[in-house]
């Protein structure tokens, strides 16, 4: 079945460092891909998405490109802030009913 | 615009007790979902609904039941709670069509002792 694999955390960075969180997927067909962010004690919020190959999703300085050839959707940010500390989830939406399948989440901690 | 509202936010149950978690959305979304979140396991789908009056099983449905009598509400029931059901439960909804992300509620933290 479809699945999503994320790099394990926690990831600890200093403020203004470059961030990459790896995400790869296995799916039949052409799923839509998402990144969600969860701040402590809150629900998940949609961060960005891409619906077809080579699409780049972007929001709040974060970017991810849908790479069909490598089945990847890595999350990047050029300069992280303390306020970016959260858990990040990569997910795909299957074409049969649109159910979201999540990776296990990657905790990011940004130190001043 | 409230989005997705979950009640209650916290609950402690004794083993064997029953309870119902309520999810309400005001966005006229057709699809609704219940997930549980456990450390190191991401989110796992319990049950979902593709419209009023419909329900379907997800990845981990055992021990749970659901109902969607009204389009805006999706109820998750635990008939006889077990410690293994200690988790954070999230409800989500989305509109019809492909490529749409979900709107999530803020979660219900349930502890079964």
PDB file of C-alpha atoms in Angstrom:
ATOM      1  CA  UNK A   1       0.000   0.000   0.000  1.00  0.00           C
ATOM      2  CA  UNK A   2       0.861   3.644  -0.097  1.00  0.00           C
ATOM      3  CA  UNK A   3       3.316   4.902   2.494  1.00  0.00           C
ATOM      4  CA  UNK A   4       5.407   7.898   3.541  1.00  0.00           C
ATOM      5  CA  UNK A   5       8.832   7.824   5.157  1.00  0.00           C
ATOM      6  CA  UNK A   6      10.393  10.818   6.891  1.00  0.00           C
ATOM      7  CA  UNK A   7      13.805  11.343   8.364  1.00  0.00           C
ATOM      8  CA  UNK A   8      13.857  10.644  12.054  1.00  0.00           C
ATOM      9  CA  UNK A   9      14.112  13.409  14.568  1.00  0.00           C
ATOM     10  CA  UNK A  10      14.595  15.264  16.649  1.00  0.00           C
ATOM     11  CA  UNK A  11      16.429  17.776  14.504  1.00  0.00           C
ATOM     12  CA  UNK A  12      18.150  20.540  16.444  1.00  0.00           C
ATOM     13  CA  UNK A  13      19.369  23.651  14.642  1.00  0.00           C
ATOM     14  CA  UNK A  14      20.623  27.080  15.546  1.00  0.00           C
ATOM     15  CA  UNK A  15      18.632  30.108  14.486  1.00  0.00           C
ATOM     16  CA  UNK A  16      19.269  31.143  10.856  1.00  0.00           C
ATOM     17  CA  UNK A  17      20.536  27.681   9.899  1.00  0.00           C
ATOM     18  CA  UNK A  18      19.387  25.900   6.731  1.00  0.00           C
ATOM     19  CA  UNK A  19      16.725  23.248   7.178  1.00  0.00           C
ATOM     20  CA  UNK A  20      16.083  20.094   5.195  1.00  0.00           C
ATOM     21  CA  UNK A  21      13.630  17.426   6.283  1.00  0.00           C
ATOM     22  CA  UNK A  22      13.630  14.444   3.948  1.00  0.00           C
ATOM     23  CA  UNK A  23      10.425  12.768   2.832  1.00  0.00           C
ATOM     24  CA  UNK A  24      10.012   9.910   0.384  1.00  0.00           C
ATOM     25  CA  UNK A  25       6.858   8.138  -0.609  1.00  0.00           C
ATOM     26  CA  UNK A  26       5.534   4.963  -2.170  1.00  0.00           C
ATOM     27  CA  UNK A  27       2.302   5.191  -4.080  1.00  0.00           C
ATOM     28  CA  UNK A  28       0.486   3.933  -7.109  1.00  0.00           C
ATOM     29  CA  UNK A  29      -0.482   6.584  -9.584  1.00  0.00           C
ATOM     30  CA  UNK A  30       0.067  10.270  -8.933  1.00  0.00           C
ATOM     31  CA  UNK A  31      -0.756  11.309  -5.383  1.00  0.00           C
ATOM     32  CA  UNK A  32      -0.934  14.850  -4.055  1.00  0.00           C
ATOM     33  CA  UNK A  33       1.766  15.634  -1.493  1.00  0.00           C
ATOM     34  CA  UNK A  34       1.539  17.775   1.632  1.00  0.00           C
ATOM     35  CA  UNK A  35       3.543  19.121   4.525  1.00  0.00           C
ATOM     36  CA  UNK A  36       1.737  19.777   7.783  1.00  0.00           C
ATOM     37  CA  UNK A  37       3.081  21.490  10.891  1.00  0.00           C
ATOM     38  CA  UNK A  38       2.010  20.851  14.467  1.00  0.00           C
ATOM     39  CA  UNK A  39       2.918  23.364  17.156  1.00  0.00           C
ATOM     40  CA  UNK A  40       2.925  22.156  20.777  1.00  0.00           C
ATOM     41  CA  UNK A  41      -0.550  21.429  22.082  1.00  0.00           C
ATOM     42  CA  UNK A  42      -2.239  22.209  18.782  1.00  0.00           C
ATOM     43  CA  UNK A  43      -3.709  20.393  15.815  1.00  0.00           C
ATOM     44  CA  UNK A  44      -2.058  20.035  12.443  1.00  0.00           C
ATOM     45  CA  UNK A  45      -1.965  22.961  10.039  1.00  0.00           C
ATOM     46  CA  UNK A  46      -1.404  22.705   6.322  1.00  0.00           C
ATOM     47  CA  UNK A  47       1.975  24.249   5.510  1.00  0.00           C
ATOM     48  CA  UNK A  48       2.228  23.633   1.760  1.00  0.00           C
ATOM     49  CA  UNK A  49       1.200  21.215  -0.945  1.00  0.00           C
ATOM     50  CA  UNK A  50       1.939  20.068  -4.487  1.00  0.00           C
ATOM     51  CA  UNK A  51      -0.473  18.223  -6.701  1.00  0.00           C
ATOM     52  CA  UNK A  52       1.651  17.116  -9.666  1.00  0.00           C
ATOM     53  CA  UNK A  53       5.226  16.302 -10.612  1.00  0.00           C
ATOM     54  CA  UNK A  54       7.696  19.220 -10.584  1.00  0.00           C
ATOM     55  CA  UNK A  55       5.244  21.454  -8.704  1.00  0.00           C
ATOM     56  CA  UNK A  56       6.831  23.513  -5.941  1.00  0.00           C
ATOM     57  CA  UNK A  57       4.787  24.284  -2.880  1.00  0.00           C
ATOM     58  CA  UNK A  58       5.828  27.241  -0.729  1.00  0.00           C
ATOM     59  CA  UNK A  59       4.625  29.080   2.359  1.00  0.00           C
ATOM     60  CA  UNK A  60       6.203  31.114   5.167  1.00  0.00           C
ATOM     61  CA  UNK A  61       9.695  30.639   3.687  1.00  0.00           C
ATOM     62  CA  UNK A  62       9.325  26.853   3.454  1.00  0.00           C
ATOM     63  CA  UNK A  63       9.521  25.084   0.102  1.00  0.00           C
ATOM     64  CA  UNK A  64       9.153  21.551  -1.228  1.00  0.00           C
ATOM     65  CA  UNK A  65       9.294  20.220  -4.781  1.00  0.00           C
ATOM     66  CA  UNK A  66       7.369  17.171  -5.990  1.00  0.00           C
ATOM     67  CA  UNK A  67      10.039  14.889  -7.496  1.00  0.00           C
ATOM     68  CA  UNK A  68       8.439  11.943  -9.209  1.00  0.00           C
ATOM     69  CA  UNK A  69      11.733  10.457 -10.422  1.00  0.00           C
ATOM     70  CA  UNK A  70      13.026  10.144  -6.850  1.00  0.00           C
ATOM     71  CA  UNK A  71       9.569   9.853  -5.206  1.00  0.00           C
ATOM     72  CA  UNK A  72      10.528  12.613  -2.811  1.00  0.00           C
ATOM     73  CA  UNK A  73       9.068  15.809  -1.348  1.00  0.00           C
ATOM     74  CA  UNK A  74      11.802  17.243   0.874  1.00  0.00           C
ATOM     75  CA  UNK A  75      11.002  20.276   3.012  1.00  0.00           C
ATOM     76  CA  UNK A  76      13.515  23.154   3.006  1.00  0.00           C
ATOM     77  CA  UNK A  77      13.897  26.554   4.581  1.00  0.00           C
ATOM     78  CA  UNK A  78      16.838  28.855   4.113  1.00  0.00           C
ATOM     79  CA  UNK A  79      16.926  30.421   7.576  1.00  0.00           C
ATOM     80  CA  UNK A  80      14.989  28.929  10.457  1.00  0.00           C
ATOM     81  CA  UNK A  81      13.669  30.855  13.432  1.00  0.00           C
ATOM     82  CA  UNK A  82      12.946  29.800  16.994  1.00  0.00           C
ATOM     83  CA  UNK A  83       9.247  30.093  16.153  1.00  0.00           C
ATOM     84  CA  UNK A  84       9.641  27.286  13.584  1.00  0.00           C
ATOM     85  CA  UNK A  85      10.118  24.778  16.393  1.00  0.00           C
ATOM     86  CA  UNK A  86       7.370  22.203  15.850  1.00  0.00           C
ATOM     87  CA  UNK A  87       6.679  18.732  14.515  1.00  0.00           C
ATOM     88  CA  UNK A  88       6.514  18.465  10.727  1.00  0.00           C
ATOM     89  CA  UNK A  89       4.522  15.773   8.946  1.00  0.00           C
ATOM     90  CA  UNK A  90       4.817  14.746   5.332  1.00  0.00           C
ATOM     91  CA  UNK A  91       1.675  13.205   3.832  1.00  0.00           C
ATOM     92  CA  UNK A  92       0.233  11.947   0.598  1.00  0.00           C
ATOM     93  CA  UNK A  93      -3.343  11.861  -0.545  1.00  0.00           C
ATOM     94  CA  UNK A  94      -4.377   8.731  -2.328  1.00  0.00           C
ATOM     95  CA  UNK A  95      -6.484   9.149  -5.432  1.00  0.00           C
ATOM     96  CA  UNK A  96      -9.047   6.635  -4.207  1.00  0.00           C
ATOM     97  CA  UNK A  97     -11.087   8.671  -1.761  1.00  0.00           C
ATOM     98  CA  UNK A  98      -8.422  11.202  -0.872  1.00  0.00           C
ATOM     99  CA  UNK A  99      -7.373   9.716   2.447  1.00  0.00           C
ATOM    100  CA  UNK A 100      -4.204  11.269   3.844  1.00  0.00           C
ATOM    101  CA  UNK A 101      -1.379   8.915   4.730  1.00  0.00           C
ATOM    102  CA  UNK A 102       1.162  10.448   7.094  1.00  0.00           C
ATOM    103  CA  UNK A 103       4.798   9.937   7.823  1.00  0.00           C
ATOM    104  CA  UNK A 104       5.790   9.506  11.441  1.00  0.00           C
ATOM    105  CA  UNK A 105       6.662  13.188  11.914  1.00  0.00           C
ATOM    106  CA  UNK A 106       9.961  14.995  12.472  1.00  0.00           C
ATOM    107  CA  UNK A 107      10.448  17.163  15.511  1.00  0.00           C
ATOM    108  CA  UNK A 108      12.391  20.352  14.868  1.00  0.00           C
ATOM    109  CA  UNK A 109      13.936  22.357  17.676  1.00  0.00           C
ATOM    110  CA  UNK A 110      15.538  25.715  16.852  1.00  0.00           C
ATOM    111  CA  UNK A 111      17.830  27.239  19.473  1.00  0.00           C
ATOM    112  CA  UNK A 112      18.584  30.975  19.733  1.00  0.00           C
TER     113      UNK A 112
ATOM    114  CA  UNK B   1     -15.431  30.903  11.055  1.00  0.00           C
ATOM    115  CA  UNK B   2     -14.732  28.181  13.611  1.00  0.00           C
ATOM    116  CA  UNK B   3     -13.502  25.493  11.187  1.00  0.00           C
ATOM    117  CA  UNK B   4     -13.345  22.121  12.947  1.00  0.00           C
ATOM    118  CA  UNK B   5     -14.293  21.970  16.612  1.00  0.00           C
ATOM    119  CA  UNK B   6     -13.651  18.960  18.831  1.00  0.00           C
ATOM    120  CA  UNK B   7     -15.186  18.337  22.236  1.00  0.00           C
ATOM    121  CA  UNK B   8     -14.063  17.571  24.836  1.00  0.00           C
ATOM    122  CA  UNK B   9     -10.424  18.682  24.814  1.00  0.00           C
ATOM    123  CA  UNK B  10      -9.359  16.400  27.643  1.00  0.00           C
ATOM    124  CA  UNK B  11     -10.873  13.335  29.239  1.00  0.00           C
ATOM    125  CA  UNK B  12      -9.838  10.627  31.672  1.00  0.00           C
ATOM    126  CA  UNK B  13     -11.733   7.337  31.536  1.00  0.00           C
ATOM    127  CA  UNK B  14     -11.590   4.190  33.568  1.00  0.00           C
ATOM    128  CA  UNK B  15     -11.111   0.902  31.748  1.00  0.00           C
ATOM    129  CA  UNK B  16     -14.449  -0.364  30.513  1.00  0.00           C
ATOM    130  CA  UNK B  17     -16.190   3.015  30.481  1.00  0.00           C
ATOM    131  CA  UNK B  18     -17.715   4.411  27.315  1.00  0.00           C
ATOM    132  CA  UNK B  19     -17.634   7.869  25.797  1.00  0.00           C
ATOM    133  CA  UNK B  20     -18.302   9.798  22.607  1.00  0.00           C
ATOM    134  CA  UNK B  21     -16.043  12.362  21.014  1.00  0.00           C
ATOM    135  CA  UNK B  22     -17.776  15.014  18.958  1.00  0.00           C
ATOM    136  CA  UNK B  23     -16.413  16.684  15.849  1.00  0.00           C
ATOM    137  CA  UNK B  24     -18.275  19.580  14.240  1.00  0.00           C
ATOM    138  CA  UNK B  25     -17.322  21.496  11.082  1.00  0.00           C
ATOM    139  CA  UNK B  26     -18.949  24.589   9.641  1.00  0.00           C
ATOM    140  CA  UNK B  27     -17.328  24.554   6.183  1.00  0.00           C
ATOM    141  CA  UNK B  28     -19.899  22.326   4.472  1.00  0.00           C
ATOM    142  CA  UNK B  29     -17.214  19.699   3.838  1.00  0.00           C
ATOM    143  CA  UNK B  30     -18.313  16.307   2.563  1.00  0.00           C
ATOM    144  CA  UNK B  31     -15.394  14.266   3.897  1.00  0.00           C
ATOM    145  CA  UNK B  32     -14.581  13.814   7.560  1.00  0.00           C
ATOM    146  CA  UNK B  33     -11.927  11.732   9.310  1.00  0.00           C
ATOM    147  CA  UNK B  34     -10.890  10.522  12.738  1.00  0.00           C
ATOM    148  CA  UNK B  35      -7.197   9.937  13.432  1.00  0.00           C
ATOM    149  CA  UNK B  36      -5.269   8.953  16.518  1.00  0.00           C
ATOM    150  CA  UNK B  37      -1.768  10.240  17.205  1.00  0.00           C
ATOM    151  CA  UNK B  38       0.708   8.232  19.220  1.00  0.00           C
ATOM    152  CA  UNK B  39       4.389   8.993  19.860  1.00  0.00           C
ATOM    153  CA  UNK B  40       6.647   7.865  17.011  1.00  0.00           C
ATOM    154  CA  UNK B  41       3.739   6.561  14.943  1.00  0.00           C
ATOM    155  CA  UNK B  42       2.434   9.634  13.191  1.00  0.00           C
ATOM    156  CA  UNK B  43      -1.301   9.768  12.625  1.00  0.00           C
ATOM    157  CA  UNK B  44      -3.306   6.640  11.960  1.00  0.00           C
ATOM    158  CA  UNK B  45      -6.753   6.691  10.407  1.00  0.00           C
ATOM    159  CA  UNK B  46      -9.505   5.171  12.550  1.00  0.00           C
ATOM    160  CA  UNK B  47     -12.681   5.766  10.523  1.00  0.00           C
ATOM    161  CA  UNK B  48     -13.812   8.187   7.885  1.00  0.00           C
ATOM    162  CA  UNK B  49     -16.934   9.382   6.106  1.00  0.00           C
ATOM    163  CA  UNK B  50     -17.440  10.510   2.519  1.00  0.00           C
ATOM    164  CA  UNK B  51     -20.813  12.094   3.195  1.00  0.00           C
ATOM    165  CA  UNK B  52     -23.821  12.283   5.463  1.00  0.00           C
ATOM    166  CA  UNK B  53     -25.009   8.834   6.471  1.00  0.00           C
ATOM    167  CA  UNK B  54     -21.825   7.052   5.341  1.00  0.00           C
ATOM    168  CA  UNK B  55     -18.904   5.655   7.311  1.00  0.00           C
ATOM    169  CA  UNK B  56     -15.925   3.445   6.487  1.00  0.00           C
ATOM    170  CA  UNK B  57     -13.091   1.761   8.335  1.00  0.00           C
ATOM    171  CA  UNK B  58      -9.582   3.087   8.280  1.00  0.00           C
ATOM    172  CA  UNK B  59      -6.300   1.569   9.345  1.00  0.00           C
ATOM    173  CA  UNK B  60      -7.072   1.001  13.052  1.00  0.00           C
ATOM    174  CA  UNK B  61     -10.876   0.733  13.501  1.00  0.00           C
ATOM    175  CA  UNK B  62     -11.070  -1.941  16.219  1.00  0.00           C
ATOM    176  CA  UNK B  63     -12.663  -0.772  19.458  1.00  0.00           C
ATOM    177  CA  UNK B  64     -14.231   2.312  17.876  1.00  0.00           C
ATOM    178  CA  UNK B  65     -17.532   3.131  16.224  1.00  0.00           C
ATOM    179  CA  UNK B  66     -18.618   6.222  14.328  1.00  0.00           C
ATOM    180  CA  UNK B  67     -21.745   7.927  13.089  1.00  0.00           C
ATOM    181  CA  UNK B  68     -22.435  10.733  10.617  1.00  0.00           C
ATOM    182  CA  UNK B  69     -26.134  11.494  11.035  1.00  0.00           C
ATOM    183  CA  UNK B  70     -25.670  15.137  10.075  1.00  0.00           C
ATOM    184  CA  UNK B  71     -23.251  16.459   7.489  1.00  0.00           C
ATOM    185  CA  UNK B  72     -21.556  18.805   9.926  1.00  0.00           C
ATOM    186  CA  UNK B  73     -21.015  16.275  12.729  1.00  0.00           C
ATOM    187  CA  UNK B  74     -18.864  13.159  12.971  1.00  0.00           C
ATOM    188  CA  UNK B  75     -18.992  11.229  16.250  1.00  0.00           C
ATOM    189  CA  UNK B  76     -16.384   8.766  17.485  1.00  0.00           C
ATOM    190  CA  UNK B  77     -17.483   6.284  20.137  1.00  0.00           C
ATOM    191  CA  UNK B  78     -15.567   4.039  22.474  1.00  0.00           C
ATOM    192  CA  UNK B  79     -17.905   1.391  23.860  1.00  0.00           C
ATOM    193  CA  UNK B  80     -15.513  -0.154  26.373  1.00  0.00           C
ATOM    194  CA  UNK B  81     -12.338   1.866  26.781  1.00  0.00           C
ATOM    195  CA  UNK B  82      -8.970   0.138  27.110  1.00  0.00           C
ATOM    196  CA  UNK B  83      -5.582   1.560  28.168  1.00  0.00           C
ATOM    197  CA  UNK B  84      -4.358   0.973  24.591  1.00  0.00           C
ATOM    198  CA  UNK B  85      -6.793   3.678  23.496  1.00  0.00           C
ATOM    199  CA  UNK B  86      -4.917   6.319  25.450  1.00  0.00           C
ATOM    200  CA  UNK B  87      -4.006   8.749  22.694  1.00  0.00           C
ATOM    201  CA  UNK B  88      -4.634  12.140  21.165  1.00  0.00           C
ATOM    202  CA  UNK B  89      -7.556  12.047  18.750  1.00  0.00           C
ATOM    203  CA  UNK B  90      -7.854  14.416  15.824  1.00  0.00           C
ATOM    204  CA  UNK B  91     -10.802  15.067  13.592  1.00  0.00           C
ATOM    205  CA  UNK B  92     -10.363  16.533  10.131  1.00  0.00           C
ATOM    206  CA  UNK B  93     -12.502  17.486   7.159  1.00  0.00           C
ATOM    207  CA  UNK B  94     -12.033  18.399   3.519  1.00  0.00           C
ATOM    208  CA  UNK B  95     -14.157  19.352   0.543  1.00  0.00           C
ATOM    209  CA  UNK B  96     -14.953  17.112  -2.425  1.00  0.00           C
ATOM    210  CA  UNK B  97     -12.276  16.839  -5.100  1.00  0.00           C
ATOM    211  CA  UNK B  98      -8.616  15.895  -5.300  1.00  0.00           C
ATOM    212  CA  UNK B  99      -5.597  17.820  -4.077  1.00  0.00           C
ATOM    213  CA  UNK B 100      -7.308  19.406  -1.099  1.00  0.00           C
ATOM    214  CA  UNK B 101      -5.633  19.391   2.281  1.00  0.00           C
ATOM    215  CA  UNK B 102      -7.482  18.644   5.453  1.00  0.00           C
ATOM    216  CA  UNK B 103      -8.619  21.120   8.092  1.00  0.00           C
ATOM    217  CA  UNK B 104      -7.873  19.670  11.517  1.00  0.00           C
ATOM    218  CA  UNK B 105      -9.433  20.213  14.893  1.00  0.00           C
ATOM    219  CA  UNK B 106      -7.271  20.963  17.915  1.00  0.00           C
ATOM    220  CA  UNK B 107      -7.506  17.435  19.285  1.00  0.00           C
ATOM    221  CA  UNK B 108      -8.862  15.500  22.252  1.00  0.00           C
ATOM    222  CA  UNK B 109      -6.381  14.078  24.718  1.00  0.00           C
ATOM    223  CA  UNK B 110      -7.825  10.869  26.144  1.00  0.00           C
ATOM    224  CA  UNK B 111      -6.297   8.897  28.994  1.00  0.00           C
ATOM    225  CA  UNK B 112      -7.674   5.488  29.933  1.00  0.00           C
ATOM    226  CA  UNK B 113      -6.606   4.259  33.362  1.00  0.00           C
TER     227      UNK B 113
END
